XYZ file of N, CA and C in Angstrom:
474
model
N 71.718 76.361 231.469
C 72.553 75.574 232.351
C 71.755 75.229 233.613
N 71.573 73.899 233.893
C 70.835 73.422 235.072
C 71.848 72.993 236.126
N 71.702 73.485 237.346
C 72.653 73.103 238.412
C 72.608 71.591 238.682
N 73.754 71.003 238.928
C 73.866 69.562 239.176
C 73.065 69.109 240.395
N 73.024 69.873 241.505
C 72.203 69.411 242.640
C 70.724 69.280 242.283
N 70.247 70.117 241.377
C 68.851 70.017 240.952
C 68.642 68.701 240.200
N 69.552 68.370 239.309
C 69.456 67.106 238.570
C 69.540 65.911 239.513
N 70.470 65.966 240.461
C 70.594 64.875 241.429
C 69.302 64.715 242.218
N 68.701 65.817 242.605
C 67.450 65.775 243.353
C 66.318 65.169 242.542
N 66.227 65.536 241.261
C 65.179 64.987 240.391
C 65.356 63.474 240.237
N 66.596 63.059 239.982
C 66.835 61.629 239.802
C 66.629 60.849 241.102
N 66.985 61.456 242.237
C 66.747 60.781 243.510
C 65.245 60.647 243.769
N 64.490 61.686 243.474
C 63.037 61.618 243.641
C 62.441 60.525 242.763
N 62.896 60.453 241.503
C 62.382 59.423 240.593
C 62.718 58.025 241.110
N 63.921 57.848 241.630
C 64.328 56.539 242.140
C 63.550 56.130 243.367
N 63.377 57.049 244.307
C 62.640 56.729 245.532
C 61.170 56.484 245.212
N 60.606 57.236 244.263
C 59.208 57.027 243.869
C 59.014 55.665 243.222
N 60.007 55.206 242.479
C 59.901 53.914 241.803
C 60.000 52.748 242.779
N 60.628 52.949 243.929
C 60.771 51.860 244.902
C 59.429 51.323 245.369
N 58.447 52.184 245.433
C 57.138 51.782 245.934
C 56.524 50.665 245.094
N 56.871 50.601 243.811
C 56.275 49.619 242.911
C 57.170 48.409 242.667
N 58.266 48.301 243.389
C 59.195 47.201 243.159
C 58.990 46.099 244.185
N 58.786 44.876 243.694
C 58.532 43.754 244.582
C 59.746 43.439 245.448
N 60.941 43.596 244.908
C 62.137 43.274 245.700
C 62.232 44.204 246.908
N 61.853 45.439 246.755
C 61.846 46.381 247.876
C 60.863 45.920 248.951
N 59.683 45.495 248.517
C 58.686 44.985 249.468
C 59.201 43.753 250.190
N 59.895 42.880 249.449
C 60.398 41.648 250.061
C 61.546 41.919 251.023
N 62.377 42.932 250.746
C 63.444 43.299 251.685
C 62.828 43.835 252.978
N 61.773 44.621 252.852
C 61.103 45.135 254.049
C 60.511 44.015 254.901
N 60.145 42.884 254.262
C 59.591 41.756 255.012
C 60.598 41.164 255.997
N 61.910 41.336 255.724
C 62.933 40.843 256.649
C 62.803 41.514 258.012
N 62.371 42.754 258.034
C 62.351 43.545 259.257
C 60.954 43.673 259.863
N 59.998 42.932 259.334
C 58.616 43.042 259.771
C 58.177 41.758 260.478
N 57.605 41.869 261.659
C 57.042 40.664 262.280
C 55.891 40.134 261.426
N 55.678 38.846 261.452
C 54.658 38.231 260.604
C 53.277 38.829 260.859
N 53.041 39.247 262.056
C 51.748 39.827 262.428
C 51.444 41.104 261.637
N 52.482 41.861 261.289
C 52.304 43.150 260.623
C 52.573 43.115 259.124
N 52.820 41.928 258.573
C 53.119 41.837 257.144
C 51.883 42.137 256.311
N 52.057 42.909 255.237
C 50.924 43.184 254.348
C 50.449 41.908 253.672
N 49.284 41.960 253.103
C 48.694 40.787 252.453
C 49.070 40.775 250.973
N 50.332 40.468 250.695
C 50.780 40.353 249.315
C 50.329 39.000 248.764
N 49.932 38.937 247.492
C 49.468 37.655 246.930
C 50.515 36.548 247.018
N 51.797 36.880 246.832
C 52.810 35.828 246.863
C 52.996 35.255 248.265
N 52.638 36.014 249.311
C 52.753 35.470 250.670
C 51.668 34.447 250.965
N 50.605 34.472 250.204
C 49.545 33.471 250.377
C 49.940 32.129 249.773
N 50.858 32.151 248.806
C 51.183 30.943 248.042
C 52.589 30.400 248.298
N 53.459 31.212 248.898
C 54.850 30.797 249.105
C 55.211 31.017 250.569
N 55.887 30.025 251.166
C 56.320 30.162 252.558
C 57.283 31.345 252.685
N 57.257 32.000 253.821
C 58.080 33.198 254.031
C 59.571 32.860 253.968
N 59.967 31.676 254.392
C 61.384 31.292 254.318
C 61.845 31.201 252.861
N 60.965 30.724 251.983
C 61.305 30.650 250.556
C 61.352 32.052 249.928
N 60.478 32.926 250.402
C 60.494 34.312 249.926
C 61.816 34.953 250.321
N 62.251 34.735 251.559
C 63.518 35.299 252.018
C 64.701 34.728 251.234
N 64.680 33.426 250.969
C 65.758 32.813 250.190
C 65.834 33.424 248.799
N 64.699 33.595 248.142
C 64.657 34.204 246.813
C 65.211 35.625 246.859
N 64.845 36.373 247.876
C 65.316 37.749 248.020
C 66.823 37.787 248.237
N 67.336 36.890 249.057
C 68.781 36.842 249.308
C 69.531 36.529 248.017
N 69.038 35.594 247.227
C 69.689 35.268 245.953
C 69.719 36.504 245.046
N 68.624 37.237 244.994
C 68.591 38.438 244.161
C 69.548 39.509 244.678
N 69.601 39.701 245.981
C 70.492 40.720 246.539
C 71.950 40.339 246.316
N 72.294 39.078 246.516
C 73.666 38.620 246.287
C 74.044 38.814 244.822
N 73.136 38.522 243.910
C 73.410 38.733 242.480
C 73.627 40.207 242.182
N 72.810 41.057 242.751
C 72.931 42.490 242.529
C 74.250 43.025 243.080
N 74.598 42.616 244.294
C 75.861 43.059 244.887
C 77.037 42.537 244.077
N 76.962 41.282 243.629
C 78.027 40.722 242.795
C 78.222 41.502 241.508
N 77.134 41.859 240.858
C 77.243 42.664 239.639
C 77.860 44.024 239.922
N 77.475 44.627 241.028
C 77.994 45.945 241.372
C 79.495 45.877 241.655
N 79.916 44.857 242.395
C 81.345 44.710 242.719
C 82.148 44.454 241.447
N 81.658 43.555 240.596
C 82.387 43.255 239.367
C 82.423 44.451 238.419
N 81.404 45.285 238.453
C 81.381 46.479 237.616
C 82.448 47.473 238.068
N 82.730 47.497 239.358
C 83.690 48.453 239.895
C 85.140 47.991 239.801
N 85.381 46.742 239.449
C 86.747 46.267 239.236
C 87.138 46.650 237.809
N 88.062 47.591 237.700
C 88.397 48.185 236.402
C 88.896 47.158 235.378
N 89.636 46.154 235.816
C 90.225 45.207 234.875
C 89.181 44.318 234.188
N 88.037 44.097 234.813
C 87.009 43.257 234.187
C 85.712 44.005 233.924
N 85.701 45.301 234.139
C 84.471 46.085 233.949
C 83.989 46.052 232.504
N 84.886 45.856 231.572
C 84.503 45.823 230.151
C 83.611 44.621 229.845
N 83.679 43.589 230.670
C 82.860 42.398 230.450
C 81.503 42.482 231.133
N 81.132 43.653 231.619
C 79.869 43.810 232.335
C 78.664 43.291 231.542
N 78.559 43.556 230.225
C 77.414 42.994 229.483
C 77.353 41.464 229.553
N 78.507 40.815 229.569
C 78.519 39.359 229.693
C 78.039 38.931 231.087
N 78.337 39.741 232.068
C 77.877 39.438 233.421
C 76.355 39.563 233.514
N 75.811 40.519 232.790
C 74.354 40.659 232.753
C 73.733 39.406 232.134
N 74.332 38.897 231.072
C 73.845 37.660 230.460
C 73.974 36.509 231.466
N 74.997 36.560 232.296
C 75.180 35.535 233.318
C 74.028 35.463 234.305
N 73.335 36.576 234.500
C 72.191 36.546 235.406
C 71.070 35.668 234.861
N 71.041 35.491 233.544
C 70.060 34.562 232.956
C 70.342 33.133 233.430
N 71.614 32.791 233.542
C 71.970 31.460 234.016
C 71.655 31.304 235.506
N 71.813 32.380 236.259
C 71.430 32.344 237.676
C 69.933 32.069 237.781
N 69.172 32.714 236.913
C 67.711 32.504 236.921
C 67.373 31.054 236.573
N 68.078 30.477 235.609
C 67.845 29.067 235.262
C 68.225 28.146 236.423
N 69.271 28.493 237.166
C 69.640 27.691 238.336
C 68.573 27.778 239.424
N 67.857 28.878 239.452
C 66.789 29.024 240.440
C 65.666 28.019 240.185
N 65.538 27.553 238.939
C 64.561 26.510 238.637
C 64.867 25.225 239.407
N 66.134 25.014 239.737
C 66.531 23.810 240.472
C 66.246 23.952 241.970
N 66.235 25.178 242.470
C 66.056 25.418 243.897
C 64.592 25.629 244.259
N 63.863 26.333 243.387
C 62.472 26.685 243.654
C 61.546 25.903 242.726
N 60.336 25.672 243.192
C 59.340 25.032 242.333
C 58.817 26.058 241.334
N 58.170 25.577 240.279
C 57.615 26.481 239.282
C 56.524 27.369 239.877
N 55.768 26.819 240.808
C 54.716 27.622 241.439
C 55.318 28.756 242.261
N 56.395 28.466 243.003
C 57.051 29.519 243.779
C 57.609 30.594 242.873
N 58.251 30.186 241.791
C 58.802 31.169 240.856
C 57.705 31.978 240.182
N 56.563 31.353 239.944
C 55.451 32.081 239.335
C 55.033 33.255 240.213
N 54.966 33.024 241.516
C 54.509 34.070 242.419
C 55.607 35.053 242.780
N 56.856 34.640 242.774
C 57.946 35.511 243.207
C 58.614 36.283 242.079
N 58.596 35.752 240.880
C 59.386 36.327 239.795
C 58.480 37.009 238.782
N 58.471 38.330 238.788
C 57.711 39.079 237.788
C 58.447 39.008 236.452
N 57.891 38.269 235.512
C 58.512 38.183 234.194
C 58.430 39.532 233.489
N 57.259 40.142 233.511
C 57.073 41.458 232.894
C 56.466 42.403 233.925
N 57.299 43.060 234.726
C 56.748 43.952 235.743
C 55.906 45.049 235.107
N 54.793 45.354 235.723
C 53.933 46.413 235.223
C 52.954 45.954 234.166
N 53.044 44.696 233.738
C 52.127 44.204 232.713
C 50.806 43.821 233.360
N 49.800 43.644 232.519
C 48.495 43.251 233.038
C 48.582 41.917 233.754
N 49.422 41.005 233.238
C 49.522 39.676 233.847
C 50.006 39.773 235.281
N 51.010 40.622 235.525
C 51.519 40.700 236.894
C 50.543 41.412 237.810
N 49.693 42.290 237.270
C 48.730 43.006 238.104
C 47.546 42.135 238.480
N 47.164 41.219 237.596
C 46.014 40.358 237.890
C 46.455 38.930 238.146
N 47.673 38.791 238.638
C 48.264 37.475 238.865
C 47.387 36.605 239.751
N 46.720 37.184 240.709
C 45.875 36.411 241.610
C 44.692 35.785 240.907
N 44.265 36.346 239.773
C 43.105 35.829 239.050
C 43.476 34.950 237.871
N 44.748 34.903 237.514
C 45.141 34.155 236.325
C 45.733 32.805 236.699
N 45.734 31.909 235.730
C 46.325 30.595 235.950
C 47.836 30.697 235.817
N 48.542 29.927 236.593
C 49.995 29.941 236.555
C 50.508 29.245 235.308
N 51.657 29.678 234.823
C 52.261 29.034 233.659
C 53.098 27.840 234.117
N 52.930 26.724 233.464
C 53.696 25.509 233.757
C 53.597 25.083 235.218
N 52.476 25.321 235.819
C 52.292 24.957 237.220
C 51.096 24.025 237.312
N 51.260 22.952 238.053
C 50.132 22.039 238.239
C 49.143 22.652 239.212
N 47.906 22.572 238.854
C 46.849 23.063 239.724
C 46.112 21.839 240.230
N 45.912 21.806 241.536
C 45.266 20.633 242.105
C 43.855 20.481 241.554
N 43.389 19.248 241.524
C 42.076 18.956 240.964
C 40.973 19.685 241.729
N 41.121 19.778 243.039
C 40.117 20.462 243.854
C 40.044 21.934 243.477
N 41.209 22.581 243.333
C 41.229 24.001 242.973
C 40.639 24.190 241.584
N 40.936 23.264 240.646
C 40.415 23.374 239.293
C 38.892 23.239 239.290
N 38.385 22.262 240.078
C 36.936 22.081 240.147
C 36.259 23.293 240.768
N 36.887 23.876 241.797
C 36.330 25.080 242.420
C 36.255 26.226 241.428
N 37.306 26.412 240.620
C 37.293 27.513 239.658
C 36.271 27.246 238.561
N 36.074 25.964 238.186
C 35.064 25.642 237.176
C 33.663 25.893 237.724
N 33.457 25.571 239.009
C 32.153 25.838 239.617
C 31.861 27.330 239.626
N 32.888 28.133 239.958
C 32.702 29.587 239.967
C 32.392 30.095 238.573
N 33.126 29.608 237.557
C 32.880 30.087 236.202
C 31.509 29.629 235.713
N 31.066 28.443 236.135
C 29.728 27.976 235.776
C 28.676 28.866 236.428
N 28.896 29.218 237.690
C 27.958 30.107 238.371
C 27.893 31.469 237.702
N 29.042 31.990 237.283
C 29.085 33.293 236.616
C 28.364 33.225 235.282
N 28.614 32.169 234.494
C 27.945 32.053 233.200
C 26.442 31.846 233.378
N 26.035 31.095 234.410
C 24.604 30.926 234.678
C 23.959 32.261 235.040
N 24.654 33.071 235.833
C 24.122 34.390 236.210
C 23.999 35.283 234.974
N 24.984 35.234 234.094
C 24.925 36.046 232.869
C 23.759 35.600 231.981
N 23.600 34.291 231.829
C 22.488 33.788 231.016
C 21.151 34.203 231.616
N 21.033 34.161 232.930
C 19.814 34.569 233.596
C 19.518 36.046 233.315
N 20.560 36.877 233.390
C 20.383 38.306 233.105
C 19.959 38.528 231.663
N 20.562 37.820 230.723
C 20.202 37.961 229.303
C 18.757 37.552 229.071
N 18.346 36.419 229.669
C 16.972 35.952 229.495
C 15.974 36.947 230.067
N 16.285 37.490 231.236
C 15.387 38.482 231.838
C 15.322 39.755 231.008
N 16.430 40.146 230.425
C 16.469 41.348 229.584
C 15.603 41.142 228.356
N 15.675 39.966 227.728
C 14.848 39.678 226.538
C 13.380 39.604 226.904
N 13.063 39.087 228.079
C 11.664 38.953 228.493
C 11.045 40.321 228.794
N 11.852 41.272 229.268
C 11.337 42.592 229.600
C 10.982 43.370 228.331
N 11.649 43.085 227.238
C 11.407 43.779 225.986
C 10.142 43.275 225.412
């Protein structure tokens, strides 16, 4: 028999530990931080702070709405349908935000390699300006030239 306060403590520790890795938690903290002290998150480089705040407010309102509807006993049985309704909220966000903003703000698969290396990967369904594309091609050409140079030198040393 495990005492209930011990279980509550374990679950609270797990929840608080998980907050550190949640983007929504970081974005809520941005509300209370002067711009001078804001961390250098990749999405802040690509999305205006007002749009980040709007996205966060939409998520918080959705979360509070789900919580309130879950606590109303007469409609609590429809909670799974309400969860499906959040998919429609996400589709409506396509009308408010650009695809590039959603790419940086919305983790499709949190914890995946794509979300961890988001700064190095190309955005999905997002137009990349010609200048940025040419810059990335120049960098990749420089990298491939450096690799070829290393291979040639390695063969010559043998």
